[in-house]
Amino acid sequence: IFFRVVVKMSRKYDSSTTTFSPEGRLYQVEYAIECINNAPAALGLLAKDGVVLAAEKKVNSKLLDSENNGRHSDTSFEKMFKIDDHIAVAAAGWTSDANILINYARVSAQRHTYTFNEPVPVEQLIQNICDLKQGYTQFGGQRPFGVSYLYGGWDVYLGFQLYHSDPSGNYAAWKANAIGGNSAAAVNMLKQEWKEELDVEESILLAIKVLSKTMDSATLATDRLEFATLTLDADRKPKFHILKAAELKKYLDTAKEIQEKEDREKEKKQGEKK
């Protein structure tokens, strides 16, 4: 009887986003976060000359017409989205939920530009998005958005920035972070490997190294990855670029050579100890 009462009480709090459990938890928000933890991973790294976003993608069927899918939208890119010239995001979770928030963010950014004749500050836009996400945890008849973002941006006030937000509406600035599957292991690697003096190219190689250790796949391939950078061009204007397969393959080859060199040095040191 006691077990039935406990199950009945837990289901009562499970079904509502507006009712706290006796332990002070909102289960639907926690379930949304768990959904993200089961999604393909995404990384963000802040470099001295830009921001690097990297992600694992699952849609890699040979029958998928990526070229035509992306002709009028972002659907050829599963994880990377451009919000404005100076802001982009990597997503982990439900792509359909991500599309809704991306469209909202784009309209919000353009509305600010139209009103004030300047690009929206990065953190201000993120706060607008998170206010919307928080509202979906507070009102009945709605569920939290099942998606988290890593935002890479640049503005004249704070320069290059990297932020993370979750379904609860919380956000924070980071120097490097990971979301999605095996994110805890990725974050531990980033804590050890990330350095402030890293540039964009070195950050790309570090992202490849982290993904190679945390992805389920034994080897990395261009059709399983998406990489993007946000840098400044010669005129000091933000430039968002998603790496093409040929560009990404060069980095993968370089990362493989570096890893093989490190493995040889490690084996040599172990041999000397013996």
Coordinates of N, CA and C in Angstrom, one line a residue, residues 9 16 18 42 70 75 86 97 132 135 139 153 179 190 248 253 259:
M9 N 1.9 9.6 -5.7 CA 2.4 11.0 -5.4 C 3.4 11.5 -6.4
S16 N 3.1 17.8 -13.9 CA 3.0 19.2 -13.8 C 4.3 19.9 -13.9
T18 N 4.3 23.2 -13.0 CA 4.1 24.3 -12.2 C 4.1 23.9 -10.7
A42 N 27.7 18.5 -27.9 CA 28.2 19.7 -28.5 C 29.2 20.4 -27.6
G70 N 19.2 22.3 -47.2 CA 19.7 23.6 -46.7 C 19.6 24.7 -47.6
T75 N 18.2 23.4 -42.3 CA 18.0 22.0 -42.0 C 19.1 21.1 -42.5
H86 N 26.7 38.3 -35.7 CA 27.6 38.2 -34.6 C 27.3 37.2 -33.5
D97 N 12.3 21.7 -31.1 CA 12.2 22.7 -30.1 C 13.3 23.8 -30.4
L132 N 12.0 33.6 -22.0 CA 10.9 32.8 -22.6 C 11.0 31.3 -22.1
G135 N 9.5 31.0 -18.7 CA 8.1 31.0 -18.7 C 7.4 29.7 -18.9
F139 N 4.0 28.3 -16.2 CA 2.6 28.3 -16.5 C 2.1 27.0 -16.9
G153 N 29.4 34.4 -29.4 CA 29.0 35.7 -29.9 C 30.2 36.7 -29.7
I179 N 27.8 20.1 -23.7 CA 26.5 19.6 -23.4 C 26.2 18.4 -24.2
L190 N 38.3 19.2 -21.0 CA 38.5 20.7 -21.2 C 39.1 21.4 -20.1
L248 N 37.2 20.4 -42.7 CA 37.2 19.6 -41.5 C 38.1 18.4 -41.6
D253 N 42.9 15.2 -40.0 CA 44.2 14.6 -40.3 C 45.3 15.2 -39.4
Q259 N 48.0 13.2 -32.4 CA 47.7 12.2 -31.4 C 48.7 11.0 -31.5

